[in-house]
Amino acid sequence: MDIVSTSPASFSQLYGSHHSWLLGLLRRRLSNRWDAADLAQDTFIRVLKRPPEQADAVRERSYLATIARGLCIDHWRRRQLEQAWLQSLADRPQALQPSPEQRAIIVETLYEVDAMLARLPRKVSDAFLLAQLHGLTYKQIAVQLRVCERMVKKYMAQALLHCAVLEAELDGLLVE
């Protein structure tokens, strides 16, 4: 089966051959049939965007499992972020609670910021978090990270550049 062409017939065959297997795999990992169904569909959407180079039954399943594993990790990470944020909201009075739409936007933004920070070098993301979340001065951050203050400035410039790029990407998504 030549999946590289992603013809409708070859994709239909791939989907028909492996959807039930993938759904079962995801159900076992997630313990939730609705999330499993969503991630199974997301997996096949990713396959449409980036088909495997070689195709036999073993490689197809391996490729699908690799994509699904990455989607599961993203799913769990998103849930952890959402739970942490919801716990921080629990202390707020009901009148100050965001609407469901605002919650969804905030959770999506938190996820995007977390993903952006994960792509940065460790010291850059640490410096950014120490400054933004803990309110430390550059001098305090330098002491904590065991670098000079000039390096902290460079780390912050790098992190803020990534934030600006992320903001532009999010603005582009919201405009479309």
mmCIF file of C-alpha atoms in Angstrom:
data_model
loop_
_atom_site.group_PDB
_atom_site.id
_atom_site.type_symbol
_atom_site.label_atom_id
_atom_site.label_comp_id
_atom_site.label_asym_id
_atom_site.label_seq_id
_atom_site.Cartn_x
_atom_site.Cartn_y
_atom_site.Cartn_z
ATOM 1 C CA MET A 1 0.000 0.000 0.000
ATOM 2 C CA ASP A 2 1.486 3.353 -1.024
ATOM 3 C CA ILE A 3 0.469 5.803 1.638
ATOM 4 C CA VAL A 4 2.829 8.551 0.574
ATOM 5 C CA SER A 5 0.392 9.704 -2.068
ATOM 6 C CA THR A 6 -2.379 9.916 0.568
ATOM 7 C CA SER A 7 -4.957 9.162 -2.074
ATOM 8 C CA PRO A 8 -8.465 8.867 -0.708
ATOM 9 C CA ALA A 9 -8.413 5.112 -1.292
ATOM 10 C CA SER A 10 -5.096 4.541 0.487
ATOM 11 C CA PHE A 11 -6.081 6.746 3.407
ATOM 12 C CA SER A 12 -9.466 5.006 3.675
ATOM 13 C CA GLN A 13 -7.693 1.672 3.705
ATOM 14 C CA LEU A 14 -5.277 2.847 6.424
ATOM 15 C CA TYR A 15 -8.152 4.231 8.480
ATOM 16 C CA GLY A 16 -10.268 1.122 8.042
ATOM 17 C CA SER A 17 -7.390 -1.193 8.870
ATOM 18 C CA HIS A 18 -6.145 0.550 11.988
ATOM 19 C CA HIS A 19 -8.828 2.805 13.485
ATOM 20 C CA SER A 20 -10.284 0.178 15.846
ATOM 21 C CA TRP A 21 -6.828 -0.889 16.981
ATOM 22 C CA LEU A 22 -5.748 2.723 17.592
ATOM 23 C CA LEU A 23 -8.971 3.531 19.429
ATOM 24 C CA GLY A 24 -8.421 0.539 21.733
ATOM 25 C CA LEU A 25 -4.837 1.605 22.383
ATOM 26 C CA LEU A 26 -5.924 5.125 23.276
ATOM 27 C CA ARG A 27 -8.802 3.916 25.457
ATOM 28 C CA ARG A 28 -6.347 1.887 27.520
ATOM 29 C CA ARG A 29 -3.979 4.836 27.862
ATOM 30 C CA LEU A 30 -6.572 7.493 28.611
ATOM 31 C CA SER A 31 -9.312 5.524 30.383
ATOM 32 C CA ASN A 32 -11.845 7.740 28.650
ATOM 33 C CA ARG A 33 -13.547 6.723 25.445
ATOM 34 C CA TRP A 34 -14.424 10.293 24.384
ATOM 35 C CA ASP A 35 -10.862 11.556 24.730
ATOM 36 C CA ALA A 36 -9.644 8.396 23.000
ATOM 37 C CA ALA A 37 -11.985 8.987 20.068
ATOM 38 C CA ASP A 38 -10.843 12.622 19.782
ATOM 39 C CA LEU A 39 -7.163 11.686 19.835
ATOM 40 C CA ALA A 40 -7.691 8.865 17.340
ATOM 41 C CA GLN A 41 -9.212 11.360 14.904
ATOM 42 C CA ASP A 42 -6.401 13.831 15.610
ATOM 43 C CA THR A 43 -3.896 11.077 14.869
ATOM 44 C CA PHE A 44 -5.401 10.406 11.461
ATOM 45 C CA ILE A 45 -5.529 14.130 10.707
ATOM 46 C CA ARG A 46 -1.796 14.267 11.411
ATOM 47 C CA VAL A 47 -1.286 11.322 9.065
ATOM 48 C CA LEU A 48 -3.094 13.235 6.323
ATOM 49 C CA LYS A 49 -0.734 16.155 6.887
ATOM 50 C CA ARG A 50 2.399 14.030 7.100
ATOM 51 C CA PRO A 51 2.071 10.524 5.709
ATOM 52 C CA PRO A 52 4.679 7.869 6.565
ATOM 53 C CA GLU A 53 7.398 7.285 4.021
ATOM 54 C CA GLN A 54 7.163 3.510 4.033
ATOM 55 C CA ALA A 55 4.037 1.514 4.520
ATOM 56 C CA ASP A 56 3.435 -1.998 5.727
ATOM 57 C CA ALA A 57 1.084 -3.051 8.512
ATOM 58 C CA VAL A 58 3.777 -3.026 11.224
ATOM 59 C CA ARG A 59 5.215 0.344 10.210
ATOM 60 C CA GLU A 60 1.752 1.876 9.872
ATOM 61 C CA ARG A 61 0.849 0.862 13.412
ATOM 62 C CA SER A 62 4.186 2.005 14.736
ATOM 63 C CA TYR A 63 3.747 5.371 13.019
ATOM 64 C CA LEU A 64 0.184 5.746 14.320
ATOM 65 C CA ALA A 65 1.273 4.761 17.852
ATOM 66 C CA THR A 66 4.102 7.307 17.802
ATOM 67 C CA ILE A 67 1.762 10.113 16.757
ATOM 68 C CA ALA A 68 -0.854 9.004 19.302
ATOM 69 C CA ARG A 69 1.758 8.882 22.085
ATOM 70 C CA GLY A 70 2.747 12.480 21.395
ATOM 71 C CA LEU A 71 -0.895 13.537 21.361
ATOM 72 C CA CYS A 72 -1.454 11.752 24.697
ATOM 73 C CA ILE A 73 1.470 13.589 26.252
ATOM 74 C CA ASP A 74 0.070 16.896 24.979
ATOM 75 C CA HIS A 75 -3.367 15.933 26.311
ATOM 76 C CA TRP A 76 -2.041 15.077 29.784
ATOM 77 C CA ARG A 77 0.079 18.200 29.924
ATOM 78 C CA ARG A 78 -2.894 20.341 28.941
ATOM 79 C CA ARG A 79 -5.013 18.690 31.642
ATOM 80 C CA GLN A 80 -2.345 19.350 34.279
ATOM 81 C CA LEU A 81 -2.172 23.017 33.292
ATOM 82 C CA GLU A 82 -5.942 23.311 33.278
ATOM 83 C CA GLN A 83 -6.255 21.657 36.704
ATOM 84 C CA ALA A 84 -3.572 23.901 38.212
ATOM 85 C CA TRP A 85 -5.300 26.981 36.857
ATOM 86 C CA LEU A 86 -8.750 25.837 38.001
ATOM 87 C CA GLN A 87 -7.363 25.220 41.490
ATOM 88 C CA SER A 88 -6.022 28.766 41.562
ATOM 89 C CA LEU A 89 -9.477 30.011 40.545
ATOM 90 C CA ALA A 90 -11.185 28.113 43.350
ATOM 91 C CA ASP A 91 -10.100 30.792 45.845
ATOM 92 C CA ARG A 92 -11.718 33.591 43.859
ATOM 93 C CA PRO A 93 -15.254 34.772 44.621
ATOM 94 C CA GLN A 94 -17.922 33.610 42.173
ATOM 95 C CA ALA A 95 -18.384 37.158 40.883
ATOM 96 C CA LEU A 96 -14.755 37.214 39.715
ATOM 97 C CA GLN A 97 -14.879 33.859 37.937
ATOM 98 C CA PRO A 98 -14.271 34.036 34.172
ATOM 99 C CA SER A 99 -16.950 32.905 31.744
ATOM 100 C CA PRO A 100 -16.603 29.457 30.101
ATOM 101 C CA GLU A 101 -15.410 31.155 26.906
ATOM 102 C CA GLN A 102 -12.804 33.161 28.811
ATOM 103 C CA ARG A 103 -11.694 29.981 30.601
ATOM 104 C CA ALA A 104 -11.188 28.187 27.296
ATOM 105 C CA ILE A 105 -9.149 31.076 25.900
ATOM 106 C CA ILE A 106 -7.036 31.324 29.051
ATOM 107 C CA VAL A 107 -6.368 27.570 29.146
ATOM 108 C CA GLU A 108 -5.382 27.600 25.468
ATOM 109 C CA THR A 109 -3.060 30.548 26.082
ATOM 110 C CA LEU A 110 -1.502 28.826 29.101
ATOM 111 C CA TYR A 111 -0.932 25.739 26.993
ATOM 112 C CA GLU A 112 0.708 27.761 24.227
ATOM 113 C CA VAL A 113 2.964 29.609 26.704
ATOM 114 C CA ASP A 114 3.915 26.295 28.327
ATOM 115 C CA ALA A 115 4.746 24.814 24.921
ATOM 116 C CA MET A 116 6.787 27.894 24.041
ATOM 117 C CA LEU A 117 8.715 27.688 27.318
ATOM 118 C CA ALA A 118 9.370 23.988 26.734
ATOM 119 C CA ARG A 119 11.096 24.867 23.433
ATOM 120 C CA LEU A 120 13.457 27.314 25.127
ATOM 121 C CA PRO A 121 16.760 26.365 26.749
ATOM 122 C CA ARG A 122 16.278 25.514 30.435
ATOM 123 C CA LYS A 123 18.000 28.583 31.878
ATOM 124 C CA VAL A 124 16.054 30.894 29.563
ATOM 125 C CA SER A 125 12.696 29.487 30.654
ATOM 126 C CA ASP A 126 13.812 29.439 34.308
ATOM 127 C CA ALA A 127 14.847 33.106 34.126
ATOM 128 C CA PHE A 128 11.536 34.042 32.511
ATOM 129 C CA LEU A 129 9.488 32.185 35.123
ATOM 130 C CA LEU A 130 11.509 33.597 38.009
ATOM 131 C CA ALA A 131 10.957 37.114 36.712
ATOM 132 C CA GLN A 132 7.327 36.813 35.637
ATOM 133 C CA LEU A 133 5.865 34.496 38.259
ATOM 134 C CA HIS A 134 8.076 35.149 41.261
ATOM 135 C CA GLY A 135 8.888 38.806 40.639
ATOM 136 C CA LEU A 136 12.616 38.378 41.146
ATOM 137 C CA THR A 137 15.013 41.064 39.957
ATOM 138 C CA TYR A 138 17.609 40.251 37.335
ATOM 139 C CA LYS A 139 20.258 40.340 40.047
ATOM 140 C CA GLN A 140 18.332 37.810 42.179
ATOM 141 C CA ILE A 141 17.805 35.594 39.125
ATOM 142 C CA ALA A 142 21.520 35.771 38.314
ATOM 143 C CA VAL A 143 22.374 34.561 41.809
ATOM 144 C CA GLN A 144 19.822 31.752 41.647
ATOM 145 C CA LEU A 145 20.901 30.576 38.166
ATOM 146 C CA ARG A 146 24.594 31.133 38.943
ATOM 147 C CA VAL A 147 25.176 33.367 35.940
ATOM 148 C CA CYS A 148 26.022 37.034 35.537
ATOM 149 C CA GLU A 149 23.290 39.651 35.361
ATOM 150 C CA ARG A 150 24.160 40.301 31.697
ATOM 151 C CA MET A 151 23.273 36.670 30.886
ATOM 152 C CA VAL A 152 19.919 37.083 32.629
ATOM 153 C CA LYS A 153 19.229 40.071 30.367
ATOM 154 C CA LYS A 154 20.063 37.943 27.334
ATOM 155 C CA TYR A 155 17.860 35.111 28.608
ATOM 156 C CA MET A 156 14.978 37.508 29.157
ATOM 157 C CA ALA A 157 15.409 39.058 25.716
ATOM 158 C CA GLN A 158 15.295 35.582 24.169
ATOM 159 C CA ALA A 159 12.189 34.611 26.156
ATOM 160 C CA LEU A 160 10.408 37.876 25.382
ATOM 161 C CA LEU A 161 11.175 37.470 21.685
ATOM 162 C CA HIS A 162 9.551 34.043 21.797
ATOM 163 C CA CYS A 163 6.567 35.560 23.633
ATOM 164 C CA ALA A 164 6.210 38.178 20.892
ATOM 165 C CA VAL A 165 6.311 35.480 18.219
ATOM 166 C CA LEU A 166 3.742 33.454 20.129
ATOM 167 C CA GLU A 167 1.499 36.499 20.487
ATOM 168 C CA ALA A 168 1.715 37.147 16.744
ATOM 169 C CA GLU A 169 0.857 33.508 16.037
ATOM 170 C CA LEU A 170 -2.112 33.625 18.422
ATOM 171 C CA ASP A 171 -3.289 36.907 16.897
ATOM 172 C CA GLY A 172 -3.099 35.287 13.478
ATOM 173 C CA LEU A 173 -5.204 32.379 14.708
ATOM 174 C CA LEU A 174 -7.784 34.684 16.209
ATOM 175 C CA VAL A 175 -8.009 36.810 13.054
ATOM 176 C CA GLU A 176 -8.511 33.893 10.662
#
